[in-house]
Coordinates of C-alpha atoms in Angstrom, one line a residue:
M1 CA 20.1 154.1 35.0
V2 CA 21.8 152.1 32.2
L3 CA 22.7 155.4 30.5
S4 CA 25.1 155.9 33.5
T5 CA 27.5 153.6 31.6
D6 CA 27.4 155.8 28.5
L7 CA 30.7 157.7 28.2
T8 CA 28.8 160.9 27.1
V9 CA 27.2 160.9 30.6
H10 CA 30.6 160.0 32.3
L11 CA 31.9 163.6 32.5
Q12 CA 28.5 164.8 33.8
L13 CA 28.7 162.2 36.6
V14 CA 32.3 163.1 37.5
G15 CA 31.3 166.8 37.5
S16 CA 28.4 166.2 39.9
L17 CA 30.7 164.4 42.3
K18 CA 33.4 167.1 42.1
T19 CA 30.8 169.8 42.7
A20 CA 29.7 167.9 45.8
L21 CA 33.3 167.8 47.0
I22 CA 33.9 171.5 46.4
S23 CA 30.7 172.5 48.1
Q24 CA 31.6 169.9 50.9
E25 CA 28.0 168.9 51.0
D26 CA 28.2 165.2 51.8
S27 CA 24.4 165.1 52.0
E28 CA 24.2 166.0 48.3
V29 CA 25.6 162.6 47.4
E30 CA 24.5 160.5 50.3
H31 CA 20.9 161.7 50.2
S32 CA 20.5 161.4 46.4
P33 CA 19.5 157.7 45.7
M34 CA 19.5 158.4 42.0
L35 CA 23.1 159.7 42.0
L36 CA 24.3 156.9 44.2
M37 CA 22.7 154.3 41.9
K38 CA 24.4 156.0 38.9
I39 CA 27.7 155.8 40.8
V40 CA 27.2 152.1 41.6
I41 CA 26.3 151.2 38.0
K42 CA 29.3 153.1 36.7
C43 CA 31.6 151.4 39.2
A44 CA 30.3 148.1 38.0
D45 CA 30.7 149.1 34.3
V46 CA 34.4 149.9 34.7
G47 CA 34.9 147.6 37.7
H48 CA 37.2 145.1 35.9
S49 CA 39.8 147.9 36.0
S50 CA 40.1 147.5 39.8
K51 CA 40.0 143.7 39.9
A52 CA 43.0 141.5 40.9
L53 CA 45.4 141.4 38.0
H54 CA 44.5 137.9 36.6
L55 CA 40.8 138.9 36.5
H56 CA 41.5 142.3 35.1
A57 CA 43.7 140.8 32.4
R58 CA 41.0 138.3 31.4
W59 CA 38.2 140.9 31.3
S60 CA 40.4 143.2 29.2
D61 CA 41.2 140.5 26.8
L62 CA 37.4 139.7 26.4
I63 CA 36.5 143.3 26.0
I64 CA 39.2 144.0 23.4
E65 CA 38.1 141.0 21.5
E66 CA 34.5 142.2 21.6
F67 CA 35.7 145.5 20.2
F68 CA 37.5 143.7 17.4
L69 CA 34.4 141.6 16.5
Q70 CA 32.4 144.8 16.2
G71 CA 35.2 146.2 13.9
D72 CA 35.1 143.0 11.9
D73 CA 31.3 143.4 11.4
E74 CA 31.7 147.1 10.5
H75 CA 34.4 146.1 7.9
T76 CA 32.2 143.4 6.5
L77 CA 29.3 145.8 6.1
G78 CA 31.5 148.3 4.3
M79 CA 31.4 150.8 7.2
D80 CA 34.2 152.8 8.6
I81 CA 35.7 150.9 11.5
S82 CA 35.0 152.7 14.8
P83 CA 38.0 153.9 16.9
F84 CA 39.7 151.1 19.0
M85 CA 37.8 148.4 17.0
N86 CA 40.3 147.6 14.2
R87 CA 42.3 144.5 15.0
N88 CA 44.7 145.4 12.1
S89 CA 45.9 148.6 13.8
E90 CA 45.8 147.3 17.4
N91 CA 47.4 149.4 20.1
S92 CA 45.8 147.9 23.2
A93 CA 48.3 149.2 25.7
R94 CA 48.0 152.9 24.6
N95 CA 44.2 152.5 24.4
Q96 CA 44.1 151.1 28.0
V97 CA 46.4 153.8 29.3
G98 CA 44.0 156.4 27.9
F99 CA 41.0 154.6 29.3
F100 CA 42.6 154.6 32.8
E101 CA 43.9 158.2 32.6
F102 CA 40.7 159.8 31.3
I103 CA 37.9 157.5 32.6
V104 CA 38.8 155.0 35.3
L105 CA 41.2 156.9 37.6
P106 CA 39.5 160.2 37.6
F107 CA 36.2 158.5 38.3
F108 CA 37.5 156.2 41.0
E109 CA 39.5 159.0 42.7
V110 CA 36.4 161.2 43.0
V111 CA 34.2 158.3 44.1
A112 CA 36.8 157.4 46.7
E113 CA 36.9 161.0 48.0
A114 CA 33.2 161.9 47.7
V115 CA 31.3 158.8 48.5
F116 CA 33.0 155.7 49.9
R117 CA 36.1 157.3 51.4
P118 CA 38.3 154.7 53.3
E119 CA 36.3 151.7 52.1
F120 CA 37.2 152.5 48.4
K121 CA 41.0 152.6 49.0
T122 CA 41.7 149.0 48.1
I123 CA 39.7 149.3 44.9
L124 CA 41.5 152.5 43.9
D125 CA 45.0 151.0 44.8
Q126 CA 44.3 148.0 42.6
A127 CA 43.2 150.2 39.7
H128 CA 46.5 152.2 40.0
Q129 CA 48.5 148.9 40.0
N130 CA 46.7 147.7 36.9
Y131 CA 47.2 151.1 35.2
K132 CA 51.0 150.9 35.9
L133 CA 51.2 147.6 34.1
W134 CA 49.4 149.0 31.0
K135 CA 51.7 152.0 31.2
K136 CA 54.7 149.6 31.3
A137 CA 53.4 147.8 28.2
D138 CA 52.9 151.1 26.4
N139 CA 56.4 152.2 27.3
M140 CA 57.7 148.9 26.0
Q141 CA 55.8 149.5 22.8
I142 CA 53.9 146.2 23.1
N143 CA 50.7 146.7 21.1
S144 CA 49.0 143.3 20.9
I145 CA 46.8 142.2 23.8
K146 CA 48.1 138.7 23.5
D147 CA 51.7 139.9 23.8
I148 CA 50.8 142.2 26.7
L149 CA 49.1 139.3 28.5
D150 CA 52.1 137.1 28.0
Q151 CA 54.9 139.6 28.6
V152 CA 53.5 142.2 31.1
L153 CA 50.2 141.3 32.7
D154 CA 50.9 137.6 33.3
P155 CA 54.7 137.0 33.1
E156 CA 54.4 133.9 35.3
A157 CA 52.2 132.2 32.7
A158 CA 54.6 133.3 30.0
K159 CA 57.5 131.6 31.9
I160 CA 55.5 128.4 32.3
A161 CA 54.5 128.4 28.6
A162 CA 58.2 129.1 27.5
A163 CA 59.4 126.2 29.8
A164 CA 56.7 123.9 28.4
S165 CA 57.7 124.7 24.8
K166 CA 61.4 123.9 25.6
A167 CA 60.5 120.6 27.3
P168 CA 61.3 117.4 25.4
T169 CA 58.2 115.9 23.8
G170 CA 59.5 112.3 23.9
H171 CA 59.0 111.7 20.2

């Protein structure tokens, strides 16, 4: 089951769902407990992508930092740094746009259509909203996750921080 989160299995899972849609055999998905469990686990794996913006932003920040820590370890060990893991060549907005375009949205769209239908609409809509913000950051050429969080994903917090930095300190 855990292998359902592996990206090499991702396309196979999406393909199974698309096949079920094309054949219009709902029972193929609904009566396959193993397939349903794989779908649920995969939804959980990429679920932060469809969370409310403040939660999605926090999870994205944590995941990106986890990637960078792996890259730091690879560098320390004299290994080539894996893609997306090098904090010195960060392009978080573009990476997230690609993640949404090739992984999240195609998966959620087929899950919405093949499995959960109307119940999944809210999840899919939020994923699209989050994607639009990453796309905005990419179009603005903002690469750093910290800058993206401040300027795009959480502009209200950025306004508060800016106001606080301008406030007299009383010294």
